mmCIF file of C-alpha atoms in Angstrom:
data_model
loop_
_atom_site.group_PDB
_atom_site.id
_atom_site.type_symbol
_atom_site.label_atom_id
_atom_site.label_comp_id
_atom_site.label_asym_id
_atom_site.label_seq_id
_atom_site.Cartn_x
_atom_site.Cartn_y
_atom_site.Cartn_z
ATOM 1 C CA MET A 438 0.000 0.000 0.000
ATOM 2 C CA SER A 439 1.327 3.429 -0.931
ATOM 3 C CA PHE A 440 2.005 6.273 1.468
ATOM 4 C CA LYS A 441 -0.762 8.326 -0.164
ATOM 5 C CA GLU A 442 -3.292 5.577 0.457
ATOM 6 C CA ILE A 443 -2.296 5.376 4.125
ATOM 7 C CA ILE A 444 -2.710 9.133 4.554
ATOM 8 C CA ALA A 445 -6.053 9.012 2.760
ATOM 9 C CA GLY A 446 -7.212 6.209 5.023
ATOM 10 C CA THR A 447 -6.253 8.206 8.108
ATOM 11 C CA PHE A 448 -8.088 11.262 6.777
ATOM 12 C CA ILE A 449 -11.210 9.221 6.059
ATOM 13 C CA THR A 450 -11.030 7.726 9.551
ATOM 14 C CA ALA A 451 -10.940 11.138 11.191
ATOM 15 C CA LEU A 452 -13.868 12.399 9.118
ATOM 16 C CA ALA A 453 -15.957 9.306 9.733
ATOM 17 C CA LEU A 454 -15.424 9.560 13.483
ATOM 18 C CA GLY A 455 -16.372 13.215 13.474
ATOM 19 C CA ARG A 456 -12.998 14.347 14.809
ATOM 20 C CA PRO A 457 -10.944 17.202 13.391
ATOM 21 C CA VAL A 458 -7.799 16.380 11.469
ATOM 22 C CA THR A 459 -4.855 17.932 13.313
ATOM 23 C CA ALA A 460 -1.106 17.642 13.073
ATOM 24 C CA GLN A 461 -0.098 14.201 14.266
ATOM 25 C CA THR A 462 3.112 13.024 15.871
ATOM 26 C CA THR A 463 4.347 9.825 14.270
ATOM 27 C CA TYR A 464 6.025 7.297 16.546
ATOM 28 C CA THR A 465 8.282 4.447 15.601
ATOM 29 C CA LEU A 466 8.446 1.628 18.122
ATOM 30 C CA GLN A 467 11.644 3.031 19.599
ATOM 31 C CA GLN A 468 10.215 6.543 19.836
ATOM 32 C CA ALA A 469 7.109 5.188 21.555
ATOM 33 C CA LEU A 470 9.254 3.413 24.148
ATOM 34 C CA GLN A 471 11.324 6.548 24.711
ATOM 35 C CA MET A 472 8.163 8.612 25.124
ATOM 36 C CA ALA A 473 6.794 6.142 27.665
ATOM 37 C CA LYS A 474 10.068 6.212 29.595
ATOM 38 C CA THR A 475 9.656 9.957 30.084
ATOM 39 C CA ASN A 476 5.909 10.470 30.385
ATOM 40 C CA ASN A 477 4.204 7.232 31.412
ATOM 41 C CA PRO A 478 2.105 7.918 34.553
ATOM 42 C CA VAL A 479 2.839 4.491 36.047
ATOM 43 C CA LEU A 480 6.588 5.072 35.854
ATOM 44 C CA LYS A 481 6.190 8.537 37.325
ATOM 45 C CA ASN A 482 4.483 6.964 40.314
ATOM 46 C CA GLU A 483 7.181 4.294 40.676
ATOM 47 C CA GLN A 484 9.931 6.925 40.661
ATOM 48 C CA PHE A 485 8.887 8.037 44.146
ATOM 49 C CA ASN A 486 9.999 4.684 45.573
ATOM 50 C CA SER A 487 13.692 5.515 45.224
ATOM 51 C CA THR A 488 13.252 8.794 47.077
ATOM 52 C CA ILE A 489 11.337 7.002 49.812
ATOM 53 C CA VAL A 490 14.079 4.399 50.247
ATOM 54 C CA GLN A 491 16.774 7.092 50.231
ATOM 55 C CA SER A 492 15.116 8.442 53.355
ATOM 56 C CA ASP A 493 15.838 5.101 55.039
ATOM 57 C CA ILE A 494 19.563 5.715 54.520
ATOM 58 C CA ILE A 495 19.244 9.016 56.368
ATOM 59 C CA THR A 496 17.348 7.288 59.166
ATOM 60 C CA ALA A 497 19.946 4.506 59.403
ATOM 61 C CA GLY A 498 22.748 7.030 59.846
ATOM 62 C CA LEU A 499 21.090 8.887 62.724
ATOM 63 C CA ARG A 500 22.563 8.408 66.204
ATOM 64 C CA PRO A 501 20.417 7.881 69.317
ATOM 65 C CA ASN A 502 19.305 11.040 71.095
ATOM 66 C CA PRO A 503 20.425 11.805 74.652
ATOM 67 C CA VAL A 504 17.840 11.371 77.388
ATOM 68 C CA ILE A 505 17.366 13.782 80.266
ATOM 69 C CA ASN A 506 15.692 12.653 83.485
ATOM 70 C CA ASN A 507 14.556 14.721 86.468
ATOM 71 C CA GLN A 508 13.266 13.558 89.839
ATOM 72 C CA SER A 509 12.284 16.055 92.545
ATOM 73 C CA LEU A 510 11.405 15.098 96.128
ATOM 74 C CA GLN A 511 9.876 17.590 98.551
ATOM 75 C CA LEU A 512 9.627 17.070 102.300
ATOM 76 C CA VAL A 513 5.944 17.556 103.053
ATOM 77 C CA GLN A 514 5.971 17.317 106.870
ATOM 78 C CA PRO A 515 6.657 20.779 108.335
ATOM 79 C CA GLY A 516 7.431 19.193 111.671
ATOM 80 C CA LYS A 517 10.449 17.524 110.133
ATOM 81 C CA PHE A 518 11.790 20.761 108.650
ATOM 82 C CA PRO A 519 15.228 21.812 109.973
ATOM 83 C CA GLU A 520 15.203 24.843 112.239
ATOM 84 C CA ASN A 521 14.810 28.193 110.538
ATOM 85 C CA SER A 522 13.859 26.581 107.185
ATOM 86 C CA SER A 523 10.768 27.112 105.105
ATOM 87 C CA TRP A 524 8.797 25.057 102.642
ATOM 88 C CA TYR A 525 10.895 26.381 99.748
ATOM 89 C CA SER A 526 14.242 25.868 101.447
ATOM 90 C CA GLY A 527 16.751 23.630 99.743
ATOM 91 C CA TYR A 528 17.193 21.782 103.060
ATOM 92 C CA ASN A 529 13.759 20.248 102.539
ATOM 93 C CA ARG A 530 14.229 19.151 98.923
ATOM 94 C CA GLN A 531 16.113 16.488 96.959
ATOM 95 C CA ILE A 532 16.612 16.879 93.188
ATOM 96 C CA TRP A 533 17.906 14.276 90.736
ATOM 97 C CA TRP A 534 19.209 15.313 87.300
ATOM 98 C CA GLN A 535 20.355 12.585 84.963
ATOM 99 C CA VAL A 536 21.575 12.900 81.369
ATOM 100 C CA THR A 537 22.226 9.646 79.509
ATOM 101 C CA LYS A 538 22.787 8.544 75.949
ATOM 102 C CA PRO A 539 22.571 5.122 74.270
ATOM 103 C CA PHE A 540 25.897 4.471 72.545
ATOM 104 C CA GLN A 541 25.207 2.521 69.402
ATOM 105 C CA LEU A 542 28.116 0.282 68.459
ATOM 106 C CA PRO A 543 29.869 1.385 65.237
ATOM 107 C CA VAL A 544 29.249 -2.006 63.612
ATOM 108 C CA GLN A 545 25.515 -1.687 64.276
ATOM 109 C CA ARG A 546 25.281 1.744 62.706
ATOM 110 C CA GLN A 547 27.382 0.730 59.705
ATOM 111 C CA ASN A 548 25.279 -2.387 59.127
ATOM 112 C CA LYS A 549 22.079 -0.330 59.258
ATOM 113 C CA ILE A 550 23.454 2.082 56.673
ATOM 114 C CA ASN A 551 24.699 -0.754 54.452
ATOM 115 C CA PHE A 552 21.327 -2.513 54.632
ATOM 116 C CA ALA A 553 19.518 0.695 53.653
ATOM 117 C CA GLU A 554 21.952 1.318 50.777
ATOM 118 C CA GLN A 555 21.457 -2.197 49.438
ATOM 119 C CA ASN A 556 17.692 -1.698 49.626
ATOM 120 C CA LEU A 557 18.074 1.450 47.530
ATOM 121 C CA LYS A 558 20.014 -0.493 44.899
ATOM 122 C CA LEU A 559 17.303 -3.161 44.940
ATOM 123 C CA THR A 560 14.601 -0.533 44.459
ATOM 124 C CA GLN A 561 16.480 0.876 41.471
ATOM 125 C CA LYS A 562 16.811 -2.590 39.921
ATOM 126 C CA GLN A 563 13.134 -3.279 40.549
ATOM 127 C CA TYR A 564 12.317 -0.005 38.817
ATOM 128 C CA ALA A 565 14.275 -1.212 35.779
ATOM 129 C CA GLU A 566 12.197 -4.401 35.814
ATOM 130 C CA THR A 567 9.024 -2.311 36.038
ATOM 131 C CA GLU A 568 10.285 -0.419 32.989
ATOM 132 C CA ARG A 569 10.875 -3.672 31.099
ATOM 133 C CA ASN A 570 7.331 -4.876 31.775
ATOM 134 C CA LEU A 571 5.901 -1.499 30.843
ATOM 135 C CA TYR A 572 7.895 -1.376 27.616
ATOM 136 C CA GLN A 573 6.420 -4.734 26.679
ATOM 137 C CA ALA A 574 2.922 -3.323 27.246
ATOM 138 C CA VAL A 575 3.759 -0.218 25.186
ATOM 139 C CA ALA A 576 5.266 -2.283 22.366
ATOM 140 C CA GLN A 577 2.259 -4.593 22.386
ATOM 141 C CA LYS A 578 -0.152 -1.673 22.228
ATOM 142 C CA TRP A 579 1.927 -0.019 19.507
ATOM 143 C CA LEU A 580 1.600 -3.232 17.525
ATOM 144 C CA ASP A 581 -2.155 -3.375 18.208
ATOM 145 C CA VAL A 582 -2.519 0.137 16.812
ATOM 146 C CA TRP A 583 -0.394 -0.800 13.801
ATOM 147 C CA ALA A 584 -2.506 -3.923 13.150
ATOM 148 C CA ALA A 585 -5.783 -2.029 13.571
ATOM 149 C CA GLY A 586 -4.520 0.677 11.225
ATOM 150 C CA LYS A 587 -3.472 -1.865 8.618
ATOM 151 C CA GLN A 588 -6.852 -3.581 8.814
ATOM 152 C CA LEU A 589 -8.549 -0.223 8.357
ATOM 153 C CA ASP A 590 -6.295 0.604 5.394
ATOM 154 C CA ILE A 591 -7.053 -2.736 3.724
ATOM 155 C CA LEU A 592 -10.799 -2.314 4.140
ATOM 156 C CA SER A 593 -10.644 1.314 3.003
ATOM 157 C CA ASN A 594 -8.679 0.319 -0.080
ATOM 158 C CA ALA A 595 -11.058 -2.551 -0.835
ATOM 159 C CA LYS A 596 -14.067 -0.284 -0.346
ATOM 160 C CA ASN A 597 -12.588 2.359 -2.640
ATOM 161 C CA ASN A 598 -11.993 -0.272 -5.315
ATOM 162 C CA ILE A 599 -15.505 -1.670 -5.106
ATOM 163 C CA ASP A 600 -17.052 1.826 -4.908
ATOM 164 C CA SER A 601 -15.306 2.808 -8.125
ATOM 165 C CA LEU A 602 -16.529 -0.397 -9.728
ATOM 166 C CA ALA A 603 -20.086 0.275 -8.527
ATOM 167 C CA THR A 604 -19.930 3.729 -10.118
ATOM 168 C CA ILE A 605 -18.722 2.215 -13.380
ATOM 169 C CA ASN A 606 -21.404 -0.486 -13.250
ATOM 170 C CA ARG A 607 -24.161 2.087 -12.836
ATOM 171 C CA LEU A 608 -23.031 3.639 -16.105
ATOM 172 C CA ARG A 609 -22.730 0.219 -17.703
ATOM 173 C CA LEU A 610 -26.227 -0.707 -16.545
ATOM 174 C CA LYS A 611 -27.512 2.551 -17.971
ATOM 175 C CA ASN A 612 -25.887 1.587 -21.250
ATOM 176 C CA GLN A 613 -27.353 -1.924 -20.881
ATOM 177 C CA VAL A 614 -23.921 -3.543 -20.834
ATOM 178 C CA ILE A 615 -24.630 -5.480 -17.610
ATOM 179 C CA THR A 616 -27.708 -6.680 -15.748
ATOM 180 C CA THR A 617 -29.198 -5.296 -12.538
ATOM 181 C CA THR A 618 -27.942 -8.429 -10.778
ATOM 182 C CA ASP A 619 -24.338 -7.483 -11.500
ATOM 183 C CA LEU A 620 -24.891 -4.017 -10.042
ATOM 184 C CA ALA A 621 -26.729 -5.395 -7.006
ATOM 185 C CA ARG A 622 -23.887 -7.769 -6.222
ATOM 186 C CA THR A 623 -21.370 -4.967 -6.528
ATOM 187 C CA GLU A 624 -23.357 -2.654 -4.249
ATOM 188 C CA LEU A 625 -23.929 -5.465 -1.733
ATOM 189 C CA LEU A 626 -20.203 -6.021 -1.397
ATOM 190 C CA ALA A 627 -19.651 -2.257 -1.133
ATOM 191 C CA ASN A 628 -22.144 -2.067 1.753
ATOM 192 C CA GLN A 629 -20.464 -4.996 3.489
ATOM 193 C CA TYR A 630 -17.104 -3.252 3.259
ATOM 194 C CA LYS A 631 -18.676 -0.057 4.592
ATOM 195 C CA ILE A 632 -19.929 -1.828 7.719
ATOM 196 C CA GLN A 633 -16.578 -3.538 8.260
ATOM 197 C CA GLN A 634 -14.793 -0.236 7.755
ATOM 198 C CA LYS A 635 -16.833 1.485 10.473
ATOM 199 C CA SER A 636 -16.073 -1.307 12.926
ATOM 200 C CA ALA A 637 -12.384 -1.149 12.033
ATOM 201 C CA GLN A 638 -12.389 2.626 12.534
ATOM 202 C CA GLN A 639 -13.706 2.245 16.073
ATOM 203 C CA VAL A 640 -11.201 -0.481 16.920
ATOM 204 C CA TYR A 641 -8.378 1.693 15.608
ATOM 205 C CA TYR A 642 -9.548 4.696 17.615
ATOM 206 C CA ASN A 643 -9.862 2.649 20.826
ATOM 207 C CA GLU A 644 -6.394 1.149 20.465
ATOM 208 C CA LEU A 645 -4.975 4.592 19.740
ATOM 209 C CA GLN A 646 -6.462 5.978 22.961
ATOM 210 C CA ASN A 647 -4.950 3.123 24.953
ATOM 211 C CA LEU A 648 -1.547 3.809 23.409
ATOM 212 C CA LYS A 649 -1.824 7.521 24.206
ATOM 213 C CA PHE A 650 -2.376 6.675 27.871
ATOM 214 C CA LEU A 651 0.707 4.464 27.967
ATOM 215 C CA LEU A 652 2.747 7.208 26.292
ATOM 216 C CA GLY A 653 1.401 9.790 28.729
ATOM 217 C CA THR A 654 0.269 12.186 26.026
ATOM 218 C CA LYS A 655 -2.975 13.798 24.943
ATOM 219 C CA ASP A 656 -1.658 14.935 21.574
ATOM 220 C CA SER A 657 -2.783 13.467 18.285
ATOM 221 C CA ILE A 658 -0.509 10.551 17.423
ATOM 222 C CA ARG A 659 -0.079 7.766 14.892
ATOM 223 C CA VAL A 660 2.328 4.868 14.570
ATOM 224 C CA ASP A 661 4.962 4.731 11.872
ATOM 225 C CA THR A 662 3.739 2.029 9.498
ATOM 226 C CA ALA A 663 7.084 2.155 7.695
ATOM 227 C CA ASP A 664 9.022 1.091 10.803
ATOM 228 C CA HIS A 665 11.033 -1.957 9.706
ATOM 229 C CA PHE A 666 12.276 -2.946 13.179
ATOM 230 C CA LEU A 667 15.934 -2.671 12.287
ATOM 231 C CA PHE A 668 17.317 -3.400 15.770
ATOM 232 C CA THR A 669 19.586 -6.428 15.418
ATOM 233 C CA PHE A 670 20.046 -9.255 17.888
ATOM 234 C CA PRO A 671 23.327 -11.015 18.698
ATOM 235 C CA PRO A 672 24.083 -13.547 15.946
ATOM 236 C CA GLN A 673 23.922 -16.689 18.091
ATOM 237 C CA LEU A 674 21.230 -17.906 20.470
ATOM 238 C CA THR A 675 23.861 -18.629 23.110
ATOM 239 C CA ASP A 676 25.036 -15.014 22.901
ATOM 240 C CA ILE A 677 21.506 -13.761 23.570
ATOM 241 C CA ILE A 678 21.120 -16.107 26.547
ATOM 242 C CA THR A 679 24.506 -15.130 27.982
ATOM 243 C CA GLU A 680 23.755 -11.420 27.711
ATOM 244 C CA ALA A 681 20.274 -11.821 29.173
ATOM 245 C CA THR A 682 21.400 -13.873 32.177
ATOM 246 C CA ALA A 683 23.962 -11.180 32.910
ATOM 247 C CA ASN A 684 22.013 -8.012 32.209
ATOM 248 C CA ARG A 685 18.250 -8.615 32.221
ATOM 249 C CA SER A 686 16.643 -6.398 34.821
ATOM 250 C CA ASP A 687 14.868 -9.144 36.776
ATOM 251 C CA ILE A 688 18.034 -11.230 37.217
ATOM 252 C CA GLN A 689 19.932 -8.113 38.289
ATOM 253 C CA ALA A 690 17.220 -7.372 40.836
ATOM 254 C CA ILE A 691 17.504 -10.895 42.252
ATOM 255 C CA ARG A 692 21.294 -10.657 42.502
ATOM 256 C CA THR A 693 20.892 -7.361 44.312
ATOM 257 C CA ASN A 694 18.349 -9.055 46.564
ATOM 258 C CA LEU A 695 21.111 -11.496 47.535
ATOM 259 C CA ASP A 696 23.252 -8.524 48.571
ATOM 260 C CA VAL A 697 20.314 -7.217 50.592
ATOM 261 C CA ALA A 698 19.965 -10.607 52.282
ATOM 262 C CA ASP A 699 23.683 -10.657 53.147
ATOM 263 C CA ALA A 700 23.466 -7.151 54.575
ATOM 264 C CA ASN A 701 20.411 -8.159 56.591
ATOM 265 C CA ILE A 702 22.225 -11.164 58.094
ATOM 266 C CA LYS A 703 25.054 -8.892 59.255
ATOM 267 C CA LEU A 704 22.560 -6.394 60.623
ATOM 268 C CA GLN A 705 20.611 -8.982 62.593
ATOM 269 C CA LYS A 706 23.783 -10.491 64.060
ATOM 270 C CA SER A 707 25.037 -7.085 65.146
ATOM 271 C CA SER A 708 21.607 -6.277 66.581
ATOM 272 C CA ALA A 709 22.161 -9.114 69.066
ATOM 273 C CA LEU A 710 24.965 -7.083 70.648
ATOM 274 C CA PRO A 711 23.859 -5.017 73.673
ATOM 275 C CA THR A 712 23.710 -1.248 73.378
ATOM 276 C CA PRO A 713 25.229 0.448 76.436
ATOM 277 C CA GLU A 714 23.580 3.543 77.871
ATOM 278 C CA LEU A 715 25.927 5.894 79.742
ATOM 279 C CA GLY A 716 25.455 9.226 81.439
ATOM 280 C CA LEU A 717 26.042 11.641 84.328
ATOM 281 C CA ILE A 718 24.020 12.316 87.466
ATOM 282 C CA TYR A 719 23.777 15.582 89.368
ATOM 283 C CA ASN A 720 21.962 15.127 92.674
ATOM 284 C CA PRO A 721 21.501 18.060 95.103
ATOM 285 C CA GLN A 722 20.161 16.630 98.384
ATOM 286 C CA ASN A 723 19.289 18.993 101.209
ATOM 287 C CA LYS A 724 21.791 21.520 99.878
ATOM 288 C CA ALA A 725 24.509 18.858 99.593
ATOM 289 C CA HIS A 726 25.670 18.397 95.997
ATOM 290 C CA TYR A 727 26.436 14.970 94.564
ATOM 291 C CA LEU A 728 27.852 14.089 91.146
ATOM 292 C CA GLY A 729 27.671 10.554 89.812
ATOM 293 C CA PHE A 730 27.995 8.248 86.833
ATOM 294 C CA TYR A 731 25.217 6.205 85.245
ATOM 295 C CA GLY A 732 25.589 3.099 83.101
ATOM 296 C CA THR A 733 23.322 0.273 81.998
ATOM 297 C CA LEU A 734 23.987 -2.722 79.777
ATOM 298 C CA GLU A 735 21.629 -5.471 78.726
ATOM 299 C CA ILE A 736 22.979 -8.953 79.458
ATOM 300 C CA PRO A 737 22.222 -11.120 76.378
ATOM 301 C CA ILE A 738 21.467 -14.390 78.112
ATOM 302 C CA PHE A 739 18.001 -15.307 76.870
ATOM 303 C CA SER A 740 17.282 -13.053 73.911
ATOM 304 C CA LYS A 741 20.067 -12.906 71.355
ATOM 305 C CA ASN A 742 17.905 -11.981 68.351
ATOM 306 C CA GLN A 743 17.905 -15.648 67.354
ATOM 307 C CA GLY A 744 14.592 -15.459 65.473
ATOM 308 C CA GLU A 745 15.543 -12.557 63.210
ATOM 309 C CA ILE A 746 18.964 -14.052 62.522
ATOM 310 C CA ARG A 747 17.396 -17.343 61.483
ATOM 311 C CA LYS A 748 14.811 -15.568 59.337
ATOM 312 C CA SER A 749 17.496 -13.551 57.555
ATOM 313 C CA GLN A 750 19.388 -16.748 56.752
ATOM 314 C CA VAL A 751 16.274 -18.408 55.312
ATOM 315 C CA ILE A 752 15.572 -15.294 53.221
ATOM 316 C CA ARG A 753 19.100 -15.636 51.832
ATOM 317 C CA GLN A 754 18.425 -19.255 50.881
ATOM 318 C CA GLN A 755 15.151 -18.233 49.261
ATOM 319 C CA ALA A 756 16.947 -15.587 47.184
ATOM 320 C CA GLU A 757 19.488 -18.180 46.030
ATOM 321 C CA GLN A 758 16.704 -20.491 44.880
ATOM 322 C CA GLN A 759 14.953 -17.610 43.156
ATOM 323 C CA LEU A 760 18.168 -16.846 41.271
ATOM 324 C CA LEU A 761 18.445 -20.423 39.994
ATOM 325 C CA THR A 762 14.778 -20.456 39.002
ATOM 326 C CA THR A 763 15.017 -17.166 37.142
ATOM 327 C CA GLU A 764 18.151 -18.225 35.260
ATOM 328 C CA ALA A 765 16.349 -21.344 34.018
ATOM 329 C CA LYS A 766 13.264 -19.272 33.205
ATOM 330 C CA ILE A 767 15.297 -16.792 31.159
ATOM 331 C CA GLN A 768 16.905 -19.559 29.141
ATOM 332 C CA THR A 769 13.523 -21.147 28.375
ATOM 333 C CA GLU A 770 11.879 -17.834 27.478
ATOM 334 C CA ILE A 771 14.676 -16.843 25.118
ATOM 335 C CA GLN A 772 14.798 -20.227 23.403
ATOM 336 C CA THR A 773 11.063 -20.226 22.682
ATOM 337 C CA ALA A 774 11.038 -16.548 21.666
ATOM 338 C CA TYR A 775 14.052 -16.995 19.383
ATOM 339 C CA LEU A 776 12.595 -20.034 17.619
ATOM 340 C CA ALA A 777 9.279 -18.241 17.151
ATOM 341 C CA TYR A 778 11.109 -15.214 15.752
ATOM 342 C CA GLN A 779 13.041 -17.305 13.233
ATOM 343 C CA THR A 780 9.889 -19.171 12.175
ATOM 344 C CA GLN A 781 7.840 -16.013 11.659
ATOM 345 C CA LYS A 782 10.701 -14.347 9.815
ATOM 346 C CA HIS A 783 10.848 -17.286 7.410
ATOM 347 C CA ASN A 784 7.050 -17.280 6.966
ATOM 348 C CA LEU A 785 7.071 -13.587 6.136
ATOM 349 C CA GLN A 786 9.726 -14.017 3.472
ATOM 350 C CA ASN A 787 7.708 -16.796 1.822
ATOM 351 C CA PHE A 788 4.441 -14.849 1.928
ATOM 352 C CA SER A 789 5.657 -11.677 0.232
ATOM 353 C CA GLN A 790 5.435 -13.254 -3.226
ATOM 354 C CA LEU A 791 1.785 -14.247 -2.686
ATOM 355 C CA LEU A 792 0.900 -10.620 -2.013
ATOM 356 C CA THR A 793 2.215 -9.536 -5.399
ATOM 357 C CA GLN A 794 0.465 -12.406 -7.158
ATOM 358 C CA SER A 795 -2.938 -11.650 -5.617
ATOM 359 C CA GLN A 796 -2.712 -7.998 -6.674
ATOM 360 C CA ALA A 797 -1.793 -8.998 -10.227
ATOM 361 C CA ILE A 798 -4.683 -11.472 -10.410
ATOM 362 C CA LEU A 799 -7.197 -8.899 -9.166
ATOM 363 C CA SER A 800 -6.016 -6.293 -11.664
ATOM 364 C CA SER A 801 -6.188 -8.827 -14.493
ATOM 365 C CA VAL A 802 -9.685 -10.058 -13.598
ATOM 366 C CA LYS A 803 -10.968 -6.502 -13.155
ATOM 367 C CA TYR A 804 -9.556 -5.504 -16.540
ATOM 368 C CA SER A 805 -11.153 -8.564 -18.149
ATOM 369 C CA TYR A 806 -14.499 -7.978 -16.423
ATOM 370 C CA LEU A 807 -14.735 -4.343 -17.496
ATOM 371 C CA ARG A 808 -14.252 -5.485 -21.086
ATOM 372 C CA GLY A 809 -16.792 -8.256 -20.866
ATOM 373 C CA GLY A 810 -14.281 -11.079 -20.846
ATOM 374 C CA THR A 811 -15.487 -12.585 -17.550
ATOM 375 C CA THR A 812 -18.446 -12.469 -15.164
ATOM 376 C CA ILE A 813 -19.110 -10.448 -12.032
ATOM 377 C CA ILE A 814 -18.810 -13.659 -10.029
ATOM 378 C CA ASP A 815 -15.217 -14.112 -11.172
ATOM 379 C CA PHE A 816 -14.403 -10.534 -10.254
ATOM 380 C CA LEU A 817 -16.015 -10.735 -6.798
ATOM 381 C CA GLU A 818 -14.180 -13.978 -6.139
ATOM 382 C CA ALA A 819 -10.901 -12.339 -7.149
ATOM 383 C CA GLN A 820 -11.743 -9.360 -4.918
ATOM 384 C CA ARG A 821 -12.412 -11.606 -1.915
ATOM 385 C CA SER A 822 -9.269 -13.609 -2.628
ATOM 386 C CA TRP A 823 -7.237 -10.393 -2.779
ATOM 387 C CA LEU A 824 -8.717 -9.196 0.514
ATOM 388 C CA ASP A 825 -8.043 -12.539 2.197
ATOM 389 C CA THR A 826 -4.462 -12.505 0.950
ATOM 390 C CA GLN A 827 -3.954 -8.945 2.178
ATOM 391 C CA GLN A 828 -5.317 -9.815 5.612
ATOM 392 C CA GLN A 829 -3.298 -13.023 5.807
ATOM 393 C CA TYR A 830 -0.146 -11.172 4.839
ATOM 394 C CA TYR A 831 -0.573 -8.545 7.524
ATOM 395 C CA ASP A 832 -1.481 -11.271 10.007
ATOM 396 C CA VAL A 833 1.832 -12.950 9.208
ATOM 397 C CA LEU A 834 3.606 -9.587 9.419
ATOM 398 C CA GLN A 835 1.928 -8.921 12.767
ATOM 399 C CA GLN A 836 3.017 -12.332 14.054
ATOM 400 C CA TYR A 837 6.565 -11.584 12.928
ATOM 401 C CA ARG A 838 6.569 -8.250 14.708
ATOM 402 C CA GLN A 839 4.992 -9.867 17.761
ATOM 403 C CA SER A 840 7.783 -12.451 17.860
ATOM 404 C CA TYR A 841 10.299 -9.607 17.461
ATOM 405 C CA ILE A 842 8.827 -7.793 20.468
ATOM 406 C CA ASP A 843 8.673 -11.016 22.492
ATOM 407 C CA LEU A 844 12.362 -11.646 21.833
ATOM 408 C CA LEU A 845 13.241 -8.074 22.774
ATOM 409 C CA TYR A 846 11.355 -8.526 26.034
ATOM 410 C CA ALA A 847 12.750 -11.978 26.825
ATOM 411 C CA SER A 848 16.334 -10.883 26.130
ATOM 412 C CA GLY A 849 15.966 -7.638 28.082
ATOM 413 C CA LEU A 850 17.174 -5.657 25.076
ATOM 414 C CA ILE A 851 13.900 -3.750 25.046
ATOM 415 C CA ASN A 852 15.312 -1.573 27.847
ATOM 416 C CA GLN A 853 18.231 -0.579 25.626
ATOM 417 C CA ILE A 854 15.925 0.510 22.808
ATOM 418 C CA ALA A 855 14.126 2.897 25.147
ATOM 419 C CA GLN A 856 17.325 4.731 26.067
#
């Protein structure tokens, strides 16, 4: 289909839907992914998570506050007052001032900070995995819009062809070249295409709105139907698997989760150590001044944080198992996606010739029909065959592009395209 026909189909779509034709931004697949990376509302929401976790690093680095304690005792029996002393006299009062501070061990503070820093790295890796999943959704919706647009273009082209034939047949009927049956059959097919075209227009519009949401834009957009998906994969399947198991965002997140688990084990073990609390005491008693030292230390006899230590170790084992599972999952996903990609690529190459043949047959039959060399039935059959071939071709092309997107997603390379 020519570029002019595509533009005409888009113009007809806008008019039929009652929407003004405005300047449209055309997006290739890569441009759509880049737009989503910047403007997608889901990603904007996820970006707050890193800032939230960064606050935990600040909290982990804070030292315990000092504690001030006051106790005041007043003699309330006047008969026990010393001679020549009043209620407010210092001889009848005892005051206790105590300032203490918990002294967190350096290893405890450092382990808290390290645990918070590892959690920040994990959050960043998880954000990359969220991006990968979102890019798949954007690519899928981009492809849905492309497929809906192609279906609309095919139907619009078929309708234009049959409409022109109906116009010619009205003149031919007027000149008594054909029968009313020939014209009726032509107009019936034209009406069928008109109904299908309206349905296709609505599907295209709906898919376009869904894509606009994922891109985070309200502007008028369209997909680039000339995008040939030129991003190349590594030449060997083993190369794709090796790169994916090293760099795919979900496997990186799991490896970072192992670092988090290690940091948590260290933190829980250091949390079993007692935290001393030391301070000074100033104690005026009946106008006699006392200065003292205060110290307290928990004796870890019964509670040594055994439960949290054990839990942190099990979490580490769970992360190890998750790593093994994900590595096997990645290998399986890439193998199936790669084989599907190669199969669909081969199918597309074989189908291209059929597309040219169907167009040549339709043109030949139409030429013969207009000159009385064949019947309307032959022409309508050729028209239906052409339409079926067009739809089958774009179905095969859609399956090829779907397999391309699936391989990008499985290999993790889809994140690179969005950069």
